[in-house]
JSON list of C-alpha atoms in Angstrom, two decimals:
[
{"chain": "A", "resi": 1, "resn": "MET", "atom": "CA", "xyz": [31.92, -15.36, 52.86]},
{"chain": "A", "resi": 2, "resn": "ALA", "atom": "CA", "xyz": [29.19, -13.59, 51.26]},
{"chain": "A", "resi": 3, "resn": "THR", "atom": "CA", "xyz": [26.56, -16.04, 49.86]},
{"chain": "A", "resi": 4, "resn": "MET", "atom": "CA", "xyz": [25.05, -15.84, 46.13]},
{"chain": "A", "resi": 5, "resn": "ALA", "atom": "CA", "xyz": [21.90, -14.53, 47.64]},
{"chain": "A", "resi": 6, "resn": "GLU", "atom": "CA", "xyz": [23.76, -11.56, 49.28]},
{"chain": "A", "resi": 7, "resn": "CYS", "atom": "CA", "xyz": [25.67, -10.85, 46.25]},
{"chain": "A", "resi": 8, "resn": "ARG", "atom": "CA", "xyz": [22.59, -10.78, 44.24]},
{"chain": "A", "resi": 9, "resn": "SER", "atom": "CA", "xyz": [20.67, -8.62, 46.80]},
{"chain": "A", "resi": 10, "resn": "ALA", "atom": "CA", "xyz": [23.81, -6.19, 46.63]},
{"chain": "A", "resi": 11, "resn": "LEU", "atom": "CA", "xyz": [23.38, -6.04, 43.00]},
{"chain": "A", "resi": 12, "resn": "ASP", "atom": "CA", "xyz": [19.89, -4.96, 43.52]},
{"chain": "A", "resi": 13, "resn": "THR", "atom": "CA", "xyz": [20.81, -2.54, 46.02]},
{"chain": "A", "resi": 14, "resn": "LEU", "atom": "CA", "xyz": [23.40, -0.96, 43.70]},
{"chain": "A", "resi": 15, "resn": "SER", "atom": "CA", "xyz": [20.64, -1.04, 40.90]},
{"chain": "A", "resi": 16, "resn": "ASP", "atom": "CA", "xyz": [18.25, 0.93, 43.21]},
{"chain": "A", "resi": 17, "resn": "ASN", "atom": "CA", "xyz": [20.97, 3.40, 44.12]},
{"chain": "A", "resi": 18, "resn": "LEU", "atom": "CA", "xyz": [21.85, 4.06, 40.43]},
{"chain": "A", "resi": 19, "resn": "GLU", "atom": "CA", "xyz": [18.18, 4.71, 39.46]},
{"chain": "A", "resi": 20, "resn": "THR", "atom": "CA", "xyz": [17.77, 7.29, 42.13]},
{"chain": "A", "resi": 21, "resn": "ALA", "atom": "CA", "xyz": [21.07, 8.83, 41.64]},
{"chain": "A", "resi": 22, "resn": "GLU", "atom": "CA", "xyz": [21.03, 12.39, 40.21]},
{"chain": "A", "resi": 23, "resn": "GLY", "atom": "CA", "xyz": [23.25, 14.72, 37.97]},
{"chain": "A", "resi": 24, "resn": "ASN", "atom": "CA", "xyz": [26.69, 13.17, 36.51]},
{"chain": "A", "resi": 25, "resn": "VAL", "atom": "CA", "xyz": [26.01, 9.63, 38.40]},
{"chain": "A", "resi": 26, "resn": "ARG", "atom": "CA", "xyz": [22.63, 9.51, 36.72]},
{"chain": "A", "resi": 27, "resn": "SER", "atom": "CA", "xyz": [24.05, 10.33, 33.06]},
{"chain": "A", "resi": 28, "resn": "ALA", "atom": "CA", "xyz": [26.82, 7.88, 33.60]},
{"chain": "A", "resi": 29, "resn": "ALA", "atom": "CA", "xyz": [24.52, 5.12, 34.77]},
{"chain": "A", "resi": 30, "resn": "ALA", "atom": "CA", "xyz": [22.42, 5.79, 31.58]},
{"chain": "A", "resi": 31, "resn": "LEU", "atom": "CA", "xyz": [24.54, 3.80, 29.35]},
{"chain": "A", "resi": 32, "resn": "ASP", "atom": "CA", "xyz": [22.95, 0.77, 27.54]},
{"chain": "A", "resi": 33, "resn": "ARG", "atom": "CA", "xyz": [25.72, -2.14, 27.89]},
{"chain": "A", "resi": 34, "resn": "SER", "atom": "CA", "xyz": [26.02, -5.71, 28.46]},
{"chain": "A", "resi": 35, "resn": "LEU", "atom": "CA", "xyz": [27.39, -6.51, 31.92]},
{"chain": "A", "resi": 36, "resn": "SER", "atom": "CA", "xyz": [28.95, -9.42, 33.77]},
{"chain": "A", "resi": 37, "resn": "CYS", "atom": "CA", "xyz": [29.98, -9.65, 37.35]},
{"chain": "A", "resi": 38, "resn": "HIS", "atom": "CA", "xyz": [32.16, -12.79, 38.32]},
{"chain": "A", "resi": 39, "resn": "ILE", "atom": "CA", "xyz": [32.12, -13.43, 41.96]},
{"chain": "A", "resi": 40, "resn": "LYS", "atom": "CA", "xyz": [35.44, -15.36, 42.19]},
{"chain": "A", "resi": 41, "resn": "ASP", "atom": "CA", "xyz": [35.22, -16.91, 45.70]},
{"chain": "A", "resi": 42, "resn": "LEU", "atom": "CA", "xyz": [31.81, -18.24, 44.86]},
{"chain": "A", "resi": 43, "resn": "GLY", "atom": "CA", "xyz": [32.66, -19.29, 41.38]},
{"chain": "A", "resi": 44, "resn": "ILE", "atom": "CA", "xyz": [29.57, -17.72, 39.85]},
{"chain": "A", "resi": 45, "resn": "THR", "atom": "CA", "xyz": [28.96, -15.15, 37.32]},
{"chain": "A", "resi": 46, "resn": "PHE", "atom": "CA", "xyz": [25.89, -12.59, 37.29]},
{"chain": "A", "resi": 47, "resn": "THR", "atom": "CA", "xyz": [25.21, -11.38, 33.52]},
{"chain": "A", "resi": 48, "resn": "GLY", "atom": "CA", "xyz": [22.76, -8.79, 32.45]},
{"chain": "A", "resi": 49, "resn": "ARG", "atom": "CA", "xyz": [22.55, -5.06, 31.17]},
{"chain": "A", "resi": 50, "resn": "LEU", "atom": "CA", "xyz": [23.21, -1.76, 32.47]},
{"chain": "A", "resi": 51, "resn": "LYS", "atom": "CA", "xyz": [20.20, 0.00, 30.91]},
{"chain": "A", "resi": 52, "resn": "ASP", "atom": "CA", "xyz": [18.09, 3.23, 31.84]},
{"chain": "A", "resi": 53, "resn": "GLY", "atom": "CA", "xyz": [20.11, 3.77, 35.07]},
{"chain": "A", "resi": 54, "resn": "ARG", "atom": "CA", "xyz": [19.39, 0.06, 36.30]},
{"chain": "A", "resi": 55, "resn": "ILE", "atom": "CA", "xyz": [21.41, -3.05, 36.29]},
{"chain": "A", "resi": 56, "resn": "GLN", "atom": "CA", "xyz": [19.11, -5.78, 35.07]},
{"chain": "A", "resi": 57, "resn": "VAL", "atom": "CA", "xyz": [20.35, -9.22, 36.06]},
{"chain": "A", "resi": 58, "resn": "LEU", "atom": "CA", "xyz": [19.17, -11.82, 33.33]},
{"chain": "A", "resi": 59, "resn": "ASP", "atom": "CA", "xyz": [21.33, -14.93, 34.15]},
{"chain": "A", "resi": 60, "resn": "THR", "atom": "CA", "xyz": [23.46, -16.51, 37.06]},
{"chain": "A", "resi": 61, "resn": "PHE", "atom": "CA", "xyz": [25.73, -19.46, 36.25]},
{"chain": "A", "resi": 62, "resn": "GLU", "atom": "CA", "xyz": [28.69, -21.28, 37.59]},
{"chain": "A", "resi": 63, "resn": "GLY", "atom": "CA", "xyz": [32.23, -20.43, 36.25]},
{"chain": "A", "resi": 64, "resn": "PRO", "atom": "CA", "xyz": [33.57, -17.30, 34.82]},
{"chain": "A", "resi": 65, "resn": "PRO", "atom": "CA", "xyz": [31.74, -15.29, 32.32]},
{"chain": "A", "resi": 66, "resn": "ARG", "atom": "CA", "xyz": [30.79, -17.28, 29.07]},
{"chain": "A", "resi": 67, "resn": "GLU", "atom": "CA", "xyz": [30.73, -14.42, 26.90]},
{"chain": "A", "resi": 68, "resn": "LYS", "atom": "CA", "xyz": [32.67, -10.98, 26.96]},
{"chain": "A", "resi": 69, "resn": "ALA", "atom": "CA", "xyz": [30.30, -8.51, 28.10]},
{"chain": "A", "resi": 70, "resn": "GLU", "atom": "CA", "xyz": [30.91, -4.85, 27.40]},
{"chain": "A", "resi": 71, "resn": "ILE", "atom": "CA", "xyz": [31.40, -3.90, 31.07]},
{"chain": "A", "resi": 72, "resn": "ARG", "atom": "CA", "xyz": [33.02, -6.62, 33.09]},
{"chain": "A", "resi": 73, "resn": "LEU", "atom": "CA", "xyz": [33.54, -6.87, 36.94]},
{"chain": "A", "resi": 74, "resn": "ALA", "atom": "CA", "xyz": [35.31, -9.58, 38.99]},
{"chain": "A", "resi": 75, "resn": "MET", "atom": "CA", "xyz": [35.72, -9.50, 42.78]},
{"chain": "A", "resi": 76, "resn": "ASN", "atom": "CA", "xyz": [35.10, -11.69, 45.88]},
{"chain": "A", "resi": 77, "resn": "GLY", "atom": "CA", "xyz": [31.51, -11.74, 47.24]},
{"chain": "A", "resi": 78, "resn": "ASP", "atom": "CA", "xyz": [32.44, -9.76, 50.39]},
{"chain": "A", "resi": 79, "resn": "ASP", "atom": "CA", "xyz": [34.23, -7.14, 48.40]},
{"chain": "A", "resi": 80, "resn": "LEU", "atom": "CA", "xyz": [30.90, -6.64, 46.46]},
{"chain": "A", "resi": 81, "resn": "VAL", "atom": "CA", "xyz": [28.67, -6.37, 49.59]},
{"chain": "A", "resi": 82, "resn": "ALA", "atom": "CA", "xyz": [31.14, -4.17, 51.28]},
{"chain": "A", "resi": 83, "resn": "MET", "atom": "CA", "xyz": [31.07, -1.72, 48.22]},
{"chain": "A", "resi": 84, "resn": "VAL", "atom": "CA", "xyz": [27.55, -1.60, 48.10]},
{"chain": "A", "resi": 85, "resn": "ASN", "atom": "CA", "xyz": [27.07, -1.00, 51.79]},
{"chain": "A", "resi": 86, "resn": "GLY", "atom": "CA", "xyz": [29.86, 1.93, 51.67]},
{"chain": "A", "resi": 87, "resn": "ASN", "atom": "CA", "xyz": [32.41, 0.05, 53.73]},
{"chain": "A", "resi": 88, "resn": "LEU", "atom": "CA", "xyz": [34.76, -0.41, 50.75]},
{"chain": "A", "resi": 89, "resn": "ASN", "atom": "CA", "xyz": [35.92, 2.32, 48.40]},
{"chain": "A", "resi": 90, "resn": "PHE", "atom": "CA", "xyz": [35.76, 1.27, 44.77]},
{"chain": "A", "resi": 91, "resn": "ALA", "atom": "CA", "xyz": [38.41, 3.27, 43.62]},
{"chain": "A", "resi": 92, "resn": "LYS", "atom": "CA", "xyz": [40.94, 1.83, 46.40]},
{"chain": "A", "resi": 93, "resn": "ALA", "atom": "CA", "xyz": [39.61, -1.63, 45.74]},
{"chain": "A", "resi": 94, "resn": "TRP", "atom": "CA", "xyz": [40.30, -1.23, 42.01]},
{"chain": "A", "resi": 95, "resn": "ALA", "atom": "CA", "xyz": [43.67, 0.27, 42.45]},
{"chain": "A", "resi": 96, "resn": "SER", "atom": "CA", "xyz": [44.81, -2.48, 44.82]},
{"chain": "A", "resi": 97, "resn": "GLY", "atom": "CA", "xyz": [43.51, -5.45, 42.54]},
{"chain": "A", "resi": 98, "resn": "ARG", "atom": "CA", "xyz": [40.79, -6.45, 44.80]},
{"chain": "A", "resi": 99, "resn": "VAL", "atom": "CA", "xyz": [38.33, -5.50, 42.07]},
{"chain": "A", "resi": 100, "resn": "ARG", "atom": "CA", "xyz": [38.71, -5.67, 38.25]},
{"chain": "A", "resi": 101, "resn": "LEU", "atom": "CA", "xyz": [36.69, -3.67, 35.86]},
{"chain": "A", "resi": 102, "resn": "GLU", "atom": "CA", "xyz": [37.00, -3.79, 32.29]},
{"chain": "A", "resi": 103, "resn": "ALA", "atom": "CA", "xyz": [35.36, -2.02, 29.32]},
{"chain": "A", "resi": 104, "resn": "SER", "atom": "CA", "xyz": [36.04, 0.19, 26.60]},
{"chain": "A", "resi": 105, "resn": "ILE", "atom": "CA", "xyz": [38.04, 3.42, 27.04]},
{"chain": "A", "resi": 106, "resn": "ARG", "atom": "CA", "xyz": [35.00, 5.49, 26.26]},
{"chain": "A", "resi": 107, "resn": "ASP", "atom": "CA", "xyz": [32.66, 3.46, 28.79]},
{"chain": "A", "resi": 108, "resn": "LEU", "atom": "CA", "xyz": [35.45, 3.75, 31.46]},
{"chain": "A", "resi": 109, "resn": "MET", "atom": "CA", "xyz": [35.46, 7.59, 31.10]},
{"chain": "A", "resi": 110, "resn": "ARG", "atom": "CA", "xyz": [31.87, 7.69, 31.63]},
{"chain": "A", "resi": 111, "resn": "LEU", "atom": "CA", "xyz": [31.76, 4.93, 34.38]},
{"chain": "A", "resi": 112, "resn": "ARG", "atom": "CA", "xyz": [34.44, 7.00, 36.53]},
{"chain": "A", "resi": 113, "resn": "THR", "atom": "CA", "xyz": [31.83, 9.32, 37.68]},
{"chain": "A", "resi": 114, "resn": "LEU", "atom": "CA", "xyz": [30.26, 6.29, 39.31]},
{"chain": "A", "resi": 115, "resn": "LEU", "atom": "CA", "xyz": [33.52, 5.49, 41.21]}
]
């Protein structure tokens, strides 16, 4: 099972990858939205913002998200680490229910480029 530190590191790596992306991926990541990532097996939630092509983690706390972020992710820690490392395809994980992504229809349409 991935640790909290490994999950945080995976989010930082994802943020770095988004910042250096080009084309459609770069424009999709240019949203300015509140973000939460609930790690179900650890019982923790990272909250922050997707802004200027980066994920800015602002807080980490125990339990599910306390507020409804504009973009909400939920998954197990191992799945987060595997996706960021390229060992798990996000679209397949989402379709199978291993990963949950919730956002407005407009944001989902923009985010699909990242998937």
